[in-house]
Amino acid sequence: MIRLSKVSKTYQTDKVETLALKDIDLHVEKSEFVCIMGPSGCGKSTLLNLIGLLDRPGSGAIHVGGAPVASYKDKHVAKLRNNTFGFIFQSFHLINDLRVIDNVELPLLYRDLSAKKRQRLAREALEKVGLGARMDHYPNQLSGGQQQRVAIARAIVGQPQVLLADEPTGNLDSKMGQEVMDILLKLNSEGTTVVMVTHDEQEARRAGRIVRVFDGQLVA
Ligand code: ADP
Ligand code: ADP
């Protein structure tokens, strides 16, 4: 599904160069659940951003579903990204002025779908995360765990093959975190590939595979 070969990434700010990732070789197969772990600043977010085609590597090759991304123009990369990935972050990034269902519909606005079809898909995504009864609420009427589930519904509404999650439970207490993890595991069992950054060893053990990063390199 995703293959990184000898991928490196350097950030340049003013006169400071930071080597964030060095010679990463990583293969994520279809329907895997992979957790990325490692200390703060080791390159986890950078790795997730490269996998999700949000950024380009300085060197090395990335293949998504066999497609050689390096040879693609930005516009083509954006299309591949939108058709392949759903994203979840530590903070939920919901729009508080929009009802839950309208938040979930947002990624579909770029697709050629009728309003009716968009609403049906958004409703189905919300039902999948157990929030079918909250469609007409506003985000700030929900708990943190429920808001993250709305964000998951928004991430899956376009039926992505891969879900990328950067510390999705980082702002939640352990009970809500477990509920979010339960949903990610369920989506994975239904065939969605999941790559998740986490600091929580217990959570990571529930996933299929743990990839450990240290100082920009894969160590295990
Ligand atoms: P985490 O440690 O939870 O992964 P960070 O707080 O390190 O998150 O980073 C949050 C965001 O800020 C990331 O998207 C990252 O790319 C960006 N970032 C991190 N470090 C720097 C930096 N030194 N300069 C500019 N942006 C940074
Ligand atoms: P993690 O997610 O493991 O906390 P990051 O991938 O956010 O690590 O960061 C890896 C390294 O790259 C850190 O030293 C961070 O400060 C640096 N970094 C991340 N994003 C940027 C950025 N946009 N500009 C400059 N430096 C960055």
Coordinates of C-alpha atoms and ligand atoms in Angstrom, one line a residue:
M1 CA 0.0 0.0 0.0
I2 CA 2.8 2.4 1.0
R3 CA 6.5 2.0 0.4
L4 CA 9.2 4.4 1.5
S5 CA 12.7 3.7 0.2
K6 CA 15.7 5.5 1.6
V7 CA 13.6 8.5 2.5
S8 CA 15.3 11.5 4.1
K9 CA 13.9 14.9 5.1
T10 CA 15.8 18.0 6.2
Y11 CA 14.1 21.2 7.4
Q12 CA 15.8 24.5 6.7
T13 CA 15.0 27.5 8.9
D14 CA 17.2 30.6 8.6
K15 CA 20.7 29.1 9.0
V16 CA 19.7 26.1 10.9
E17 CA 19.3 22.7 9.2
T18 CA 17.5 19.9 11.0
L19 CA 17.8 16.4 9.6
A20 CA 14.4 15.1 10.7
L21 CA 14.5 11.7 9.0
K22 CA 17.4 9.7 7.6
D23 CA 17.2 6.8 5.2
I24 CA 13.8 5.5 6.2
D25 CA 12.8 2.2 4.6
L26 CA 9.2 1.3 5.5
H27 CA 6.6 -0.8 3.9
V28 CA 3.0 -0.7 5.1
E29 CA 0.8 -3.4 3.6
K30 CA -2.9 -3.1 2.9
S31 CA -5.1 -3.6 6.0
E32 CA -2.2 -3.3 8.4
F33 CA -2.5 -1.3 11.7
V34 CA 0.9 0.3 12.3
C35 CA 1.8 2.4 15.3
I36 CA 4.7 4.8 15.1
M37 CA 6.3 5.5 18.5
G38 CA 9.3 7.4 19.7
P39 CA 10.4 10.4 21.9
S40 CA 9.2 14.0 21.1
G41 CA 11.1 15.5 18.2
C42 CA 12.3 12.2 16.8
G43 CA 10.5 12.7 13.4
K44 CA 7.1 10.9 13.9
S45 CA 5.0 13.7 12.6
T46 CA 7.4 14.3 9.7
L47 CA 7.1 10.6 8.8
L48 CA 3.3 10.7 8.9
N49 CA 3.2 13.8 6.8
L50 CA 5.4 12.2 4.2
I51 CA 3.3 9.0 4.1
G52 CA 0.2 11.1 3.7
L53 CA 1.7 13.1 0.9
L54 CA 1.3 16.4 2.8
D55 CA 5.0 17.0 2.3
R56 CA 7.7 15.8 -0.1
P57 CA 11.0 14.1 1.0
G58 CA 14.4 15.7 0.4
S59 CA 15.5 12.4 -1.1
G60 CA 14.3 8.8 -1.5
A61 CA 11.2 7.4 -3.1
I62 CA 7.6 7.1 -1.9
H63 CA 5.1 4.7 -3.6
V64 CA 1.4 4.8 -2.7
G65 CA -0.6 1.9 -4.1
G66 CA 2.3 1.4 -6.5
A67 CA 2.3 5.0 -7.8
P68 CA 5.7 6.6 -7.9
V69 CA 4.8 9.9 -6.2
A70 CA 8.2 11.6 -6.9
S71 CA 7.4 11.8 -10.6
Y72 CA 4.0 13.4 -10.0
K73 CA 3.1 17.1 -10.2
D74 CA 1.7 18.7 -7.1
K75 CA -1.8 18.8 -8.5
H76 CA -1.7 15.0 -9.2
V77 CA -0.2 14.4 -5.7
A78 CA -3.1 16.3 -4.2
K79 CA -5.6 14.2 -6.1
L80 CA -3.9 11.0 -5.0
R81 CA -3.8 12.2 -1.4
N82 CA -7.5 13.1 -1.4
N83 CA -8.5 9.8 -2.9
T84 CA -6.3 7.6 -0.7
F85 CA -6.0 9.2 2.8
G86 CA -8.1 10.4 5.7
F87 CA -6.4 12.4 8.5
I88 CA -7.0 12.7 12.2
F89 CA -5.0 14.9 14.5
Q90 CA -4.6 15.4 18.2
S91 CA -6.8 18.5 18.2
F92 CA -10.1 17.8 16.4
H93 CA -10.1 20.8 14.0
L94 CA -13.9 20.9 13.8
I95 CA -15.7 24.1 12.8
N96 CA -17.8 25.2 15.7
D97 CA -20.3 27.2 13.6
L98 CA -21.3 24.1 11.6
R99 CA -23.5 21.3 12.8
V100 CA -21.8 17.9 13.2
I101 CA -23.2 16.5 10.0
D102 CA -22.0 19.6 8.0
N103 CA -18.5 19.2 9.4
V104 CA -18.5 15.6 8.3
E105 CA -19.7 16.5 4.8
L106 CA -16.8 19.0 4.2
P107 CA -14.4 16.7 2.5
L108 CA -17.1 15.7 0.0
L109 CA -17.7 19.3 -1.2
Y110 CA -14.8 18.8 -3.6
R111 CA -16.4 15.8 -5.2
D112 CA -19.1 15.7 -7.8
L113 CA -21.9 14.5 -5.6
S114 CA -25.5 15.6 -5.0
A115 CA -26.4 17.2 -1.7
K116 CA -28.5 14.2 -0.9
K117 CA -25.7 11.7 -1.6
R118 CA -23.3 13.8 0.6
Q119 CA -25.8 13.8 3.5
R120 CA -26.3 10.1 3.2
L121 CA -22.6 9.4 3.3
A122 CA -22.1 11.8 6.2
R123 CA -24.9 10.1 8.1
E124 CA -23.5 6.6 7.5
A125 CA -20.0 7.8 8.6
L126 CA -21.5 9.2 11.8
E127 CA -23.4 6.0 12.5
K128 CA -20.1 4.1 12.1
V129 CA -18.6 6.0 14.9
G130 CA -21.7 5.7 17.1
L131 CA -22.9 9.3 16.7
G132 CA -26.0 8.8 14.5
A133 CA -28.0 10.6 17.2
R134 CA -25.8 13.7 17.3
M135 CA -25.9 14.8 13.7
D136 CA -27.7 18.1 14.4
H137 CA -25.6 19.1 17.4
Y138 CA -22.8 21.6 17.3
P139 CA -19.2 20.4 18.1
N140 CA -19.0 22.3 21.4
Q141 CA -22.1 20.5 22.6
L142 CA -20.2 17.3 22.6
S143 CA -17.5 15.8 24.8
G144 CA -13.8 15.6 23.6
G145 CA -14.1 12.0 22.8
Q146 CA -17.3 12.6 20.8
Q147 CA -15.6 15.4 19.0
Q148 CA -12.7 13.2 18.0
R149 CA -15.3 10.6 16.8
V150 CA -16.8 13.4 14.6
A151 CA -13.3 14.0 13.3
I152 CA -13.0 10.3 12.5
A153 CA -16.3 10.4 10.7
R154 CA -15.0 13.3 8.6
A155 CA -11.8 11.4 7.9
I156 CA -13.7 8.3 6.7
V157 CA -16.6 9.9 4.8
G158 CA -14.7 9.8 1.5
Q159 CA -14.0 6.1 2.1
P160 CA -10.2 6.4 2.1
Q161 CA -8.0 3.3 1.9
V162 CA -5.7 4.6 4.6
L163 CA -6.4 6.4 7.8
L164 CA -3.5 8.5 9.2
A165 CA -3.7 9.5 12.9
D166 CA -1.3 11.8 14.7
E167 CA -1.8 11.2 18.4
P168 CA -5.5 11.0 18.1
T169 CA -6.0 10.1 21.8
G170 CA -3.4 12.6 23.1
N171 CA -6.1 15.1 24.3
L172 CA -8.5 12.5 25.7
D173 CA -8.8 10.8 29.1
S174 CA -8.2 7.0 29.0
K175 CA -11.8 6.0 28.7
M176 CA -12.5 8.3 25.7
G177 CA -9.1 7.3 24.3
Q178 CA -10.1 3.6 24.4
E179 CA -13.3 4.4 22.6
V180 CA -11.5 6.1 19.9
M181 CA -9.0 3.2 19.7
D182 CA -11.9 0.7 19.5
I183 CA -13.3 2.6 16.5
L184 CA -9.9 2.6 14.7
L185 CA -9.6 -1.1 15.4
K186 CA -13.0 -1.7 14.0
L187 CA -12.4 0.3 10.8
N188 CA -9.1 -1.6 10.4
S189 CA -10.9 -5.0 10.8
E190 CA -13.2 -3.8 8.0
G191 CA -10.2 -3.3 5.7
T192 CA -9.0 0.2 6.3
T193 CA -5.2 0.5 6.6
V194 CA -4.3 2.6 9.7
V195 CA -1.0 4.3 10.5
M196 CA -1.1 6.0 13.9
V197 CA 1.4 8.0 16.0
T198 CA 1.0 7.4 19.7
H199 CA 2.9 7.7 23.0
D200 CA 0.7 5.1 24.7
E201 CA 2.4 1.6 24.8
Q202 CA -0.9 -0.1 25.8
E203 CA -2.7 1.4 22.8
A204 CA 0.2 0.5 20.5
R205 CA 0.1 -3.2 21.7
R206 CA -3.5 -3.4 20.4
A207 CA -2.3 -2.5 16.9
G208 CA -0.7 -5.1 14.6
R209 CA 2.8 -3.6 14.4
I210 CA 4.9 -1.1 16.2
V211 CA 7.5 1.0 14.4
R212 CA 10.0 2.8 16.6
V213 CA 11.8 6.0 15.6
F214 CA 14.8 7.5 17.3
D215 CA 16.7 10.6 16.1
G216 CA 15.1 10.4 12.6
Q217 CA 15.8 6.7 12.1
L218 CA 13.8 3.5 12.4
V219 CA 15.3 1.5 15.2
A220 CA 12.8 -1.4 15.4
Ligands
ADP1 P1 4.5 16.6 18.2 O1 5.7 16.6 19.0 O2 3.2 16.4 19.0 O3 4.5 15.7 17.0 P2 5.2 19.2 17.6 O4 4.7 20.2 18.6 O5 6.6 18.8 17.6 O6 4.2 18.0 17.6 O7 4.9 19.8 16.2 C1 3.7 20.3 15.8 C2 3.8 20.8 14.4 O8 4.8 21.9 14.3 C3 4.3 19.8 13.4 O9 3.4 19.8 12.3 C4 5.7 20.1 13.0 O10 5.9 19.9 11.6 C5 5.8 21.6 13.3 N1 7.1 21.9 13.9 C6 7.8 21.1 14.8 N2 9.0 21.6 15.1 C7 9.1 22.7 14.4 C8 10.1 23.7 14.2 N3 11.3 23.6 14.9 N4 9.9 24.7 13.4 C9 8.8 24.8 12.7 N5 7.8 23.9 12.8 C10 7.9 22.9 13.6
ADP2 P1 7.9 14.3 16.4 O1 6.6 14.2 15.7 O2 8.5 13.0 16.7 O3 7.8 15.1 17.7 P2 8.7 16.0 14.3 O4 8.5 15.2 13.0 O5 7.6 17.0 14.6 O6 8.9 15.0 15.5 O7 10.0 16.8 14.2 C1 11.3 16.2 13.9 C2 12.4 17.2 14.0 O8 12.2 18.1 12.9 C3 12.4 18.1 15.2 O9 13.7 18.4 15.5 C4 11.6 19.3 14.8 O10 11.9 20.4 15.6 C5 12.0 19.5 13.4 N1 10.9 20.1 12.6 C6 9.6 19.5 12.4 N2 8.9 20.3 11.5 C7 9.7 21.3 11.2 C8 9.5 22.5 10.4 N3 8.4 22.7 9.7 N4 10.6 23.4 10.3 C9 11.7 23.1 10.9 N5 12.0 22.1 11.7 C10 11.0 21.2 11.9

